[in-house]
CSV table of C-alpha atoms in Angstrom, one decimal:
chain,number,residue,atom,x,y,z
A,485,MET,CA,92.1,93.7,68.2
A,486,PHE,CA,91.1,97.4,68.0
A,487,THR,CA,88.0,98.8,66.4
A,488,ARG,CA,86.7,102.3,66.8
A,489,GLY,CA,89.2,103.0,69.5
A,490,TYR,CA,88.3,100.3,72.0
A,491,GLN,CA,89.3,96.6,72.5
A,492,VAL,CA,87.1,93.7,71.5
A,493,SER,CA,87.8,90.4,73.4
A,494,SER,CA,87.9,87.1,71.6
A,495,SER,CA,84.7,86.0,73.4
A,496,GLY,CA,83.0,89.1,72.2
A,497,LEU,CA,84.0,88.3,68.7
A,498,LEU,CA,82.7,84.8,69.1
A,499,ILE,CA,79.3,86.1,70.2
A,500,VAL,CA,79.2,88.6,67.3
A,501,CYS,CA,79.9,85.7,64.8
A,502,LEU,CA,77.2,83.6,66.4
A,503,ILE,CA,74.7,86.5,66.0
A,504,TYR,CA,75.6,86.8,62.3
A,505,LEU,CA,75.0,83.1,61.7
A,506,GLN,CA,71.7,82.9,63.5
A,507,THR,CA,68.5,82.1,61.8
A,508,GLU,CA,65.0,82.3,63.1
A,509,ASP,CA,63.3,79.2,64.2
A,510,VAL,CA,60.0,78.3,65.7
A,511,ASP,CA,61.6,78.0,69.2
A,512,GLY,CA,63.8,81.1,68.8
A,513,PRO,CA,67.0,82.1,67.3
A,514,LEU,CA,68.9,79.1,66.1
A,515,VAL,CA,72.6,79.1,65.1
A,516,LYS,CA,73.9,76.6,62.5
A,517,LEU,CA,77.6,76.2,63.1
A,518,PRO,CA,79.9,75.5,60.1
A,519,PRO,CA,81.6,72.1,59.9
A,520,PRO,CA,84.8,71.7,61.9
A,521,THR,CA,88.1,72.4,60.3
A,522,THR,CA,90.7,71.5,63.0
A,523,LYS,CA,91.8,67.9,62.8
A,524,LEU,CA,92.5,66.0,66.1
A,525,PRO,CA,95.5,63.6,66.0
A,526,ARG,CA,94.9,59.9,66.3
A,527,GLU,CA,95.8,58.2,69.6
A,528,LYS,CA,96.5,54.8,68.1
A,529,HIS,CA,97.9,53.8,64.7
A,530,LEU,CA,95.7,53.1,61.7
A,531,PRO,CA,94.7,49.5,61.6
A,532,LYS,CA,97.2,47.5,59.6
A,533,PRO,CA,95.7,45.3,56.8
A,534,LYS,CA,95.5,41.8,58.2
A,535,PRO,CA,97.2,39.0,56.3
A,536,PRO,CA,94.9,36.5,54.5
A,537,THR,CA,94.2,33.3,56.5
A,538,LYS,CA,95.2,29.9,55.2
A,539,TRP,CA,91.7,29.3,53.8
A,540,GLU,CA,91.6,32.7,52.1
A,541,GLU,CA,94.9,32.0,50.4
A,542,PHE,CA,93.6,28.6,49.3
A,543,ALA,CA,90.3,30.0,48.1
A,544,LYS,CA,92.1,32.7,46.1
A,545,LYS,CA,94.4,30.2,44.5
A,546,LYS,CA,91.5,27.8,43.6
A,547,GLY,CA,89.1,30.6,42.6
A,548,ILE,CA,86.5,29.6,45.2
A,549,LYS,CA,84.0,32.4,45.7
A,550,LYS,CA,82.0,33.1,48.9
A,551,ARG,CA,78.4,32.3,48.7
A,552,LYS,CA,75.5,33.7,50.7
A,553,LYS,CA,74.1,31.1,53.0
A,554,ASP,CA,70.6,30.8,54.4
A,555,LYS,CA,69.8,30.9,58.0
A,556,VAL,CA,67.5,27.9,58.0
A,557,VAL,CA,68.2,24.7,56.1
A,558,TRP,CA,66.0,21.7,55.4
A,559,ASP,CA,66.9,18.8,57.6
A,560,GLU,CA,66.4,15.4,56.0
A,561,GLN,CA,66.6,13.4,59.2
A,562,THR,CA,63.7,15.1,61.1
A,563,GLY,CA,62.0,16.6,58.0
A,564,THR,CA,61.9,20.2,59.3
A,565,TRP,CA,63.6,23.4,58.7
A,566,LYS,CA,66.4,23.8,61.1
A,567,ARG,CA,69.2,26.3,61.8
A,568,ARG,CA,72.5,26.0,60.0
A,569,PHE,CA,74.3,26.0,63.3
A,570,GLY,CA,73.6,26.6,67.0
A,571,TYR,CA,70.8,25.3,69.3
A,572,ASP,CA,68.6,23.2,67.1
A,573,HIS,CA,70.8,22.6,64.1
A,574,VAL,CA,70.8,20.4,61.0
A,575,ASN,CA,72.6,17.1,60.9
A,576,ASP,CA,72.6,16.7,64.7
A,577,ASP,CA,74.1,13.5,66.0
A,578,LYS,CA,71.2,13.1,68.4
A,579,ASP,CA,68.7,12.8,65.7
A,580,ILE,CA,70.2,9.8,64.0
A,581,PRO,CA,68.3,6.7,65.3
A,582,ILE,CA,70.0,4.0,63.3
A,583,ILE,CA,73.4,3.7,61.7
A,584,GLU,CA,73.8,0.9,59.2
A,585,ALA,CA,76.7,-1.4,59.6
A,586,LYS,CA,79.3,-1.4,56.9
A,587,MET,CA,81.8,-4.0,55.9
A,588,THR,CA,84.6,-1.8,56.9
A,589,ASP,CA,83.3,-1.5,60.5
A,590,GLU,CA,85.1,-3.3,63.3
A,591,PRO,CA,82.9,-5.4,65.6
A,592,GLY,CA,82.6,-3.9,69.1
A,593,GLU,CA,83.1,-0.3,68.0
A,594,ASP,CA,80.3,2.1,68.8
A,595,PRO,CA,79.5,4.1,65.7
A,596,PHE,CA,77.7,6.8,67.6
A,597,ALA,CA,80.7,7.4,69.8
A,598,LYS,CA,82.8,7.3,66.8
A,599,ARG,CA,80.8,10.1,65.2
A,600,GLN,CA,81.1,12.2,68.3
A,601,ASP,CA,84.8,11.6,68.4
A,602,ASP,CA,85.2,12.6,64.8
A,603,LYS,CA,83.3,15.8,65.4
A,604,LYS,CA,85.5,16.6,68.4
A,605,LYS,CA,88.6,16.1,66.3
A,606,ARG,CA,87.3,18.3,63.6
A,607,VAL,CA,86.5,21.1,66.1
A,608,GLU,CA,89.9,20.8,67.6
A,609,LYS,CA,91.5,21.0,64.2
A,610,GLN,CA,89.6,24.1,63.4
A,611,GLU,CA,90.6,25.7,66.6
A,612,LYS,CA,94.2,25.0,65.9
A,613,ASN,CA,94.0,26.5,62.5
A,614,ARG,CA,92.2,29.6,63.8
A,615,PHE,CA,94.9,30.0,66.4
A,616,GLN,CA,97.6,29.7,63.7
A,617,ASN,CA,96.0,32.4,61.7
A,618,LEU,CA,95.9,34.7,64.7
A,619,LYS,CA,99.5,34.0,65.4
A,620,GLN,CA,100.4,34.9,61.9
A,621,ALA,CA,98.5,38.2,62.2
A,622,ALA,CA,100.1,39.0,65.5
A,623,LYS,CA,103.5,38.5,64.0
A,624,LEU,CA,102.7,41.3,61.5
A,625,GLY,CA,101.0,43.4,64.2
A,626,ALA,CA,97.6,43.1,62.7
A,627,LEU,CA,95.6,41.4,65.4
A,628,PRO,CA,91.9,42.2,65.4
A,629,SER,CA,91.3,44.7,68.3
A,630,HIS,CA,89.1,42.6,70.5
A,631,VAL,CA,91.7,39.8,70.5
A,632,GLN,CA,94.4,42.4,71.2
A,633,LEU,CA,92.6,43.7,74.2
A,634,ALA,CA,91.8,40.3,75.6
A,635,ALA,CA,95.4,39.1,75.2
A,636,THR,CA,96.9,40.5,78.4
A,637,ALA,CA,100.3,39.0,77.6
A,638,LEU,CA,100.7,41.3,74.6
A,639,PRO,CA,101.8,44.9,75.0
A,640,ILE,CA,99.2,47.3,73.6
A,641,THR,CA,100.9,49.8,71.5
A,642,GLY,CA,101.0,53.2,73.0
A,643,THR,CA,100.4,52.0,76.6
A,644,GLN,CA,102.8,49.3,77.7
A,645,VAL,CA,101.2,47.0,80.3
A,646,PRO,CA,104.0,45.0,82.0
A,647,PRO,CA,103.2,41.5,83.0
A,648,LYS,CA,102.3,41.2,86.7
A,649,LYS,CA,104.8,38.9,88.4
A,650,VAL,CA,103.7,37.1,91.6
A,651,THR,CA,106.5,36.2,94.0
A,652,LYS,CA,106.9,32.8,95.6
A,653,ASP,CA,105.9,34.1,99.0
A,654,GLU,CA,102.8,35.7,97.7
A,655,LEU,CA,101.8,32.5,96.0
A,656,GLY,CA,102.3,30.6,99.2
A,657,ASN,CA,99.9,33.0,101.0
A,658,VAL,CA,97.2,32.9,98.4
A,659,ALA,CA,95.7,29.6,99.5
A,660,GLY,CA,95.6,30.9,103.1
A,661,MET,CA,94.0,34.2,102.1
A,662,ALA,CA,91.3,32.3,100.1
A,663,ALA,CA,90.7,30.0,103.0
A,664,THR,CA,89.7,32.9,105.3
A,665,SER,CA,86.5,33.2,103.3
A,666,THR,CA,85.2,29.9,104.5
A,667,ALA,CA,82.9,29.7,107.5
A,668,SER,CA,85.5,28.4,109.9
A,669,GLY,CA,88.3,30.6,108.6
A,670,GLY,CA,90.1,27.8,106.7
A,671,LYS,CA,91.0,26.0,110.0
A,672,PHE,CA,89.6,22.6,108.9
A,673,ASP,CA,90.4,22.7,105.2
A,674,ARG,CA,92.1,19.6,103.9
A,675,LYS,CA,95.7,20.6,103.2
A,676,LEU,CA,98.0,19.2,100.5
A,677,PRO,CA,101.0,17.2,101.8
A,678,GLY,CA,103.8,19.7,102.5
A,679,GLU,CA,101.5,22.7,102.6
A,680,LYS,CA,102.4,25.0,105.5
A,681,PRO,CA,99.7,26.4,107.8
A,682,ALA,CA,98.4,29.8,106.8
A,683,LYS,CA,100.0,32.9,108.3
A,684,LYS,CA,98.0,34.7,111.0
A,685,GLN,CA,96.8,38.1,110.2
A,686,GLY,CA,97.1,40.8,112.8
A,687,LYS,CA,99.5,41.7,115.6
A,688,HIS,CA,101.0,38.9,117.5
A,689,ARG,CA,100.1,39.4,121.2
A,690,LYS,CA,102.7,38.1,123.6
A,691,PHE,CA,101.6,37.6,127.2
A,692,LEU,CA,103.8,37.3,130.3
A,693,PRO,CA,104.0,33.8,131.8
A,694,VAL,CA,101.3,32.9,134.4
A,695,VAL,CA,103.8,31.7,136.9
A,696,GLU,CA,107.4,32.7,136.8
A,697,GLY,CA,109.6,31.2,139.5
A,698,SER,CA,107.1,30.9,142.3
A,699,GLY,CA,104.0,32.9,141.6
A,700,ILE,CA,104.8,36.5,140.6
A,701,GLY,CA,107.8,36.9,138.4
A,702,SER,CA,110.2,39.8,138.0
A,703,ARG,CA,108.8,40.9,134.6
A,704,GLU,CA,105.3,41.1,136.0
A,705,LYS,CA,106.5,43.0,139.0
A,706,GLU,CA,108.3,45.4,136.8
A,707,GLN,CA,105.2,45.9,134.6
A,708,THR,CA,102.9,46.5,137.6
A,709,GLU,CA,105.4,48.8,139.1
A,710,ASN,CA,105.7,50.9,135.9
A,711,VAL,CA,102.0,51.2,135.6
A,712,LEU,CA,101.5,52.1,139.2
A,713,ASN,CA,104.2,54.8,139.1
A,714,LYS,CA,102.8,56.2,136.0
A,715,LEU,CA,99.3,56.4,137.5
A,716,ILE,CA,100.5,57.9,140.7
A,717,SER,CA,102.6,60.5,139.0
A,718,LYS,CA,99.7,61.4,136.7
A,719,HIS,CA,97.5,62.2,139.7
A,720,SER,CA,100.3,63.6,141.8
A,721,HIS,CA,98.9,67.1,141.5
A,722,GLU,CA,95.8,66.0,143.3
A,723,ILE,CA,97.7,64.9,146.4
A,724,LEU,CA,98.0,68.4,147.7
A,725,ASN,CA,94.7,69.8,149.0
A,726,VAL,CA,95.3,73.4,148.3
A,727,ASP,CA,92.6,74.9,150.6
A,728,LYS,CA,93.7,72.7,153.5
A,729,ALA,CA,97.3,73.7,152.9
A,730,VAL,CA,96.5,77.4,152.7
A,731,THR,CA,94.5,77.3,156.0
A,732,MET,CA,97.2,75.3,157.7
A,733,TYR,CA,99.8,77.9,156.5
A,734,ASN,CA,97.7,80.8,157.7
A,735,VAL,CA,97.1,79.2,161.1
A,736,LYS,CA,100.8,78.6,161.5
A,737,LYS,CA,101.6,82.1,160.5
A,738,GLU,CA,99.2,83.6,163.0
A,739,LYS,CA,100.5,81.4,165.8
A,740,LYS,CA,104.0,82.6,165.0
A,741,ALA,CA,102.9,86.2,164.9
A,742,ARG,CA,101.2,85.8,168.3
A,743,ILE,CA,104.3,84.3,169.9
A,744,GLU,CA,106.4,87.2,168.6
A,745,ARG,CA,104.0,89.7,170.0
A,746,ILE,CA,104.1,88.1,173.4
A,747,LYS,CA,107.8,88.0,173.3
A,748,LYS,CA,108.1,91.6,172.4
A,749,GLY,CA,105.4,93.1,174.5
A,750,GLY,CA,105.9,91.0,177.6
A,751,HIS,CA,103.0,90.0,179.8
A,752,HIS,CA,101.3,93.5,179.5
A,753,GLN,CA,100.0,92.8,176.0
A,754,PRO,CA,96.6,91.2,175.7
A,755,GLN,CA,96.4,88.0,173.8
A,756,THR,CA,94.8,88.3,170.5
A,757,SER,CA,94.2,85.4,168.2
B,1343,MET,CA,94.4,32.3,133.1
B,1344,ARG,CA,97.1,34.8,132.3
B,1345,PRO,CA,98.6,37.9,133.7
B,1346,LEU,CA,97.2,41.2,132.5
B,1347,ASP,CA,99.0,43.0,129.8
B,1348,GLU,CA,99.9,46.7,130.1
B,1349,LYS,CA,96.7,48.2,128.8
B,1350,GLU,CA,94.6,45.9,130.9
B,1351,THR,CA,96.6,46.7,134.0
B,1352,THR,CA,96.2,50.4,133.5
B,1353,ALA,CA,92.5,50.0,133.1
B,1354,VAL,CA,92.2,48.0,136.3
B,1355,PHE,CA,94.5,50.3,138.3
B,1356,GLU,CA,92.7,53.4,137.1
B,1357,LYS,CA,89.4,52.1,138.3
B,1358,ILE,CA,90.7,51.1,141.7
B,1359,PHE,CA,92.7,54.4,142.0
B,1360,LYS,CA,89.4,56.3,141.9
B,1361,PHE,CA,88.5,54.7,145.2
B,1362,THR,CA,91.8,54.3,146.9
B,1363,GLY,CA,94.1,57.0,145.7
B,1364,ASN,CA,97.7,56.3,146.6
B,1365,ASN,CA,96.6,53.4,148.8
B,1366,LEU,CA,96.6,51.5,145.6
B,1367,LYS,CA,100.2,50.8,146.4
B,1368,ASN,CA,99.1,48.9,149.5
B,1369,ILE,CA,96.8,46.7,147.4
B,1370,VAL,CA,99.4,45.9,144.8
B,1371,GLU,CA,102.2,45.2,147.2
B,1372,ASN,CA,100.2,43.4,149.8
B,1373,PRO,CA,102.3,40.6,151.4
B,1374,SER,CA,100.3,37.4,151.5
B,1375,HIS,CA,101.0,34.7,154.2
B,1376,GLU,CA,99.0,32.0,152.5
B,1377,GLY,CA,100.7,28.8,151.3
B,1378,PRO,CA,103.4,26.6,152.8
B,1379,ASP,CA,106.3,29.0,152.0
B,1380,LYS,CA,107.9,30.7,154.9
B,1381,GLU,CA,108.5,33.9,153.1
B,1382,PRO,CA,105.4,36.0,152.4
B,1383,GLY,CA,104.5,36.1,148.8
B,1384,ARG,CA,102.6,38.8,147.0
B,1385,TYR,CA,99.1,39.3,145.6
B,1386,CYS,CA,98.8,39.5,141.8
B,1387,PHE,CA,96.1,40.0,139.3
B,1388,ARG,CA,95.2,37.3,136.8
B,1389,LEU,CA,92.8,37.3,133.9
B,1390,HIS,CA,90.5,34.3,133.3
B,1391,LYS,CA,87.6,34.4,130.9
B,1392,ASN,CA,87.4,38.2,130.9
B,1393,LYS,CA,87.3,38.3,134.8
B,1394,VAL,CA,90.1,39.8,136.8
B,1395,TYR,CA,91.0,38.0,139.9
B,1396,TYR,CA,93.1,39.2,142.9
B,1397,VAL,CA,95.1,36.1,143.9
B,1398,SER,CA,98.0,35.3,146.1
B,1399,ASP,CA,101.2,33.8,144.6
B,1400,SER,CA,100.9,30.4,146.1
B,1401,LEU,CA,97.3,30.0,145.0
B,1402,VAL,CA,98.2,30.9,141.4
B,1403,LYS,CA,100.9,28.4,141.3
B,1404,ARG,CA,98.6,25.6,142.5
B,1405,ALA,CA,95.8,26.8,140.1
B,1406,THR,CA,98.0,26.1,137.1
B,1407,ASN,CA,97.2,22.4,137.7
B,1408,VAL,CA,93.6,22.9,136.9
B,1409,ALA,CA,92.6,22.8,133.2
B,1410,ARG,CA,91.5,26.1,131.7
B,1411,THR,CA,88.0,25.0,130.9
B,1412,LYS,CA,87.5,23.5,134.3
B,1413,LEU,CA,88.8,26.4,136.3
B,1414,ALA,CA,85.8,28.3,137.8
B,1415,SER,CA,87.5,31.1,139.8
B,1416,ILE,CA,90.6,31.9,141.8
B,1417,GLY,CA,91.0,34.2,144.7
B,1418,THR,CA,88.6,37.2,144.6
B,1419,CYS,CA,87.1,38.5,141.4
B,1420,VAL,CA,87.7,42.2,141.5
B,1421,GLY,CA,86.0,43.0,138.2
B,1422,ARG,CA,85.3,42.0,134.6
B,1423,PHE,CA,86.1,43.2,131.1
B,1424,THR,CA,83.1,43.8,129.0
B,1425,HIS,CA,82.8,42.7,125.4
B,1426,GLY,CA,83.7,46.2,124.3
B,1427,GLY,CA,86.9,46.2,126.4
B,1428,ASN,CA,85.7,48.3,129.3
B,1429,PHE,CA,86.5,47.3,132.8
B,1430,HIS,CA,83.9,47.3,135.6
B,1431,LEU,CA,84.5,46.6,139.3
B,1432,THR,CA,82.2,44.0,140.9
B,1433,ILE,CA,81.0,43.6,144.5
B,1434,GLU,CA,83.6,41.1,145.5
B,1435,CYS,CA,86.1,44.0,145.3
B,1436,LEU,CA,84.4,45.6,148.3
B,1437,ASN,CA,86.7,44.3,151.0
B,1438,LEU,CA,89.8,45.4,149.2
B,1439,LEU,CA,88.3,48.9,148.6
B,1440,ALA,CA,86.9,49.3,152.1
B,1441,ALA,CA,90.2,48.7,153.7
B,1442,ASN,CA,92.0,51.3,151.5
B,1443,ALA,CA,89.3,53.8,150.7
B,1444,LYS,CA,90.0,57.5,150.6
B,1445,HIS,CA,86.4,58.7,150.4
B,1446,LYS,CA,83.8,57.2,152.6
B,1447,VAL,CA,80.1,57.8,153.2
B,1448,TRP,CA,78.1,56.6,156.1
B,1449,LEU,CA,74.4,55.9,155.7
B,1450,LYS,CA,71.6,56.4,158.2
B,1451,PRO,CA,69.9,53.2,159.3
B,1452,THR,CA,66.7,54.2,157.5
B,1453,SER,CA,68.2,54.4,154.1
B,1454,GLU,CA,70.4,51.3,154.4
B,1455,MET,CA,67.8,49.0,152.9
B,1456,SER,CA,67.2,51.4,150.0
B,1457,PHE,CA,70.8,51.3,149.0
B,1458,LEU,CA,70.9,47.5,149.3
B,1459,TYR,CA,68.1,47.4,146.8
B,1460,ALA,CA,70.4,49.2,144.3
B,1461,ASN,CA,69.0,52.7,144.7
B,1462,HIS,CA,71.2,55.7,144.7
B,1463,VAL,CA,72.1,57.4,147.9
B,1464,LEU,CA,70.0,60.5,148.6
B,1465,LYS,CA,71.0,63.5,150.6
B,1466,GLY,CA,68.4,62.6,153.2
B,1467,GLY,CA,70.0,59.3,153.9
B,1468,LEU,CA,73.4,60.6,154.4
B,1469,GLY,CA,74.9,60.3,157.9
B,1470,ARG,CA,78.5,61.3,157.5
B,1471,ILE,CA,80.7,62.1,154.6
B,1472,THR,CA,84.4,62.6,154.4
B,1473,GLU,CA,85.5,66.0,153.3
B,1474,SER,CA,87.2,67.0,150.0
B,1475,ILE,CA,85.2,64.7,147.8
B,1476,ALA,CA,85.2,65.8,144.2
B,1477,PRO,CA,82.3,64.8,141.8
B,1478,GLY,CA,83.3,61.6,139.9
B,1479,ASP,CA,85.4,60.2,142.8
B,1480,GLY,CA,84.9,56.6,143.9
B,1481,VAL,CA,83.2,56.4,147.3
B,1482,VAL,CA,82.7,53.4,149.6
B,1483,VAL,CA,79.4,53.3,151.4
B,1484,PHE,CA,79.3,52.2,155.0
B,1485,SER,CA,76.5,51.7,157.5
B,1486,MET,CA,76.6,53.7,160.8
B,1487,SER,CA,78.2,50.6,162.4
B,1488,ASP,CA,81.1,50.8,160.0
B,1489,LEU,CA,80.0,47.8,158.0
B,1490,PRO,CA,80.8,48.2,154.3
B,1491,LEU,CA,77.6,48.1,152.3
B,1492,GLY,CA,78.9,48.8,148.8
B,1493,PHE,CA,80.5,51.4,146.6
B,1494,GLY,CA,79.6,54.0,144.0
B,1495,VAL,CA,80.6,57.3,142.4
B,1496,ALA,CA,80.1,60.6,144.0
B,1497,ALA,CA,77.7,62.9,142.2
B,1498,LYS,CA,78.4,66.1,144.1
B,1499,SER,CA,81.4,67.4,146.1
B,1500,THR,CA,81.2,67.6,149.8
B,1501,GLN,CA,80.7,71.4,149.8
B,1502,ASP,CA,77.8,71.1,147.4
B,1503,CYS,CA,76.2,68.4,149.4
B,1504,ARG,CA,75.5,70.8,152.2
B,1505,LYS,CA,73.4,73.0,150.0
B,1506,LEU,CA,71.3,70.2,148.4
B,1507,ASP,CA,67.7,69.5,149.1
B,1508,PRO,CA,67.0,66.1,150.8
B,1509,ASN,CA,65.9,64.3,147.6
B,1510,ALA,CA,69.0,65.0,145.6
B,1511,ILE,CA,71.4,62.1,144.6
B,1512,VAL,CA,74.7,62.2,146.4
B,1513,VAL,CA,76.2,58.9,145.5
B,1514,LEU,CA,75.5,56.9,142.3
B,1515,HIS,CA,75.1,53.3,143.2
B,1516,GLN,CA,77.6,50.8,141.5
B,1517,ALA,CA,77.6,47.7,143.7
B,1518,ASP,CA,76.2,46.6,147.0
B,1519,ILE,CA,76.2,43.5,149.1
B,1520,GLY,CA,72.5,42.9,148.5
B,1521,GLU,CA,73.6,41.7,145.1
B,1522,TYR,CA,74.6,38.4,146.6
B,1523,LEU,CA,71.0,37.7,147.2
B,1524,ARG,CA,69.4,39.4,144.3
B,1525,MET,CA,71.7,37.9,141.6
B,1526,GLU,CA,71.9,34.4,142.7
B,1527,ASN,CA,72.3,33.0,139.2
B,1528,GLN,CA,75.2,35.2,138.2
B,1529,HIS,CA,77.0,35.1,141.5
B,1530,GLU,CA,76.7,31.3,142.1
B,1531,GLN,CA,80.4,31.2,142.8
B,1532,ILE,CA,80.1,33.9,145.4
B,1533,ILE,CA,77.4,32.2,147.3
B,1534,GLU,CA,79.6,29.1,147.7
B,1535,GLU,CA,82.2,31.3,149.3
């Protein structure tokens, strides 16, 4: 962009705009930025409308409306206000001291246990229904997000997480690996029938036999010889004592020169060492 | 009891090489006339409970009859491997080293006792010294009557020794025969020999 003959950079423009927008504040010049206009794209899809659960369908058909419930309810048994559900809740089986016998009761049947059993069955039924509802929602791709994240078997749309397959060998080693965390390294753990002993971690050290043939065997001889030769060759440069060798050489040279001089000059030459 | 593996053999040989030089060959290939066999066997190194022993063939063969927990020692213990994997020579190795030593030092009678109490050898106590010793070489210490007293590491070369003052350390003490008496508990086996 060119104004008055010289360039204005984009950052300069930005600063100019900021200066125009600024207002005076107690702490100093304050800039109120306009609301953003660029829209960022969504990473994941818009949540799909979840299908109505079995109960919701039933309620719609029958015209049953939801009612607001109180947190505390009057408990007839104990005569106090108790929670609707949870820790200290109404209609607890523990609070019933006496159950009157009815004509329809069979002798020898524990009514308290029966009540507990009935409750368990009810809870199980409810769980089953809830699960069926979730399955229905999953079929349409409308699982609630926290369930979607927890369910590792389902692929999350956008980032496919493949299921982790454990091979047969890995599974076999798992027990051994877990056993190493015991104090004795899993050595004395009771093993299932047919369970193989755990694989040893680390390099397998193989030693030469103590006695091969009669005393020292050929393999050991070979090994010691190798080591010995390597060592001697490593230090072979130290065998030669350079100073000594040099003096010896010089002495030899001088002796030779002396003999030559005697030979050449005959017995008139004085002996010089 | 098991033979040494390559790394261990190198460690042991290196340490002995410092004292003996090429005479190490004599130690390793020493013929042994022990045992009922007519042919001379050889000496070998065996590891037992972190101690390295120098044993003859025939003795090793017979020692295999003793249980591992009950075996106390075999042959001569030349050294031991520390917990960290380093190898140190012990005093029992002295006879081997003395016979094959390259660098020797003779002590004056006055300083013999000092060395036997595990003190270092000072210049003032030095009687004779072989030439061409480099600092860091293994040195075997003898008395003036050629009795091996122990071994150590040379602190200075022979040339430097001449220029030192009498209180300077010449040989760093590593082991001496006084240890047999001083360390009775540790060397119980040695006392019995």
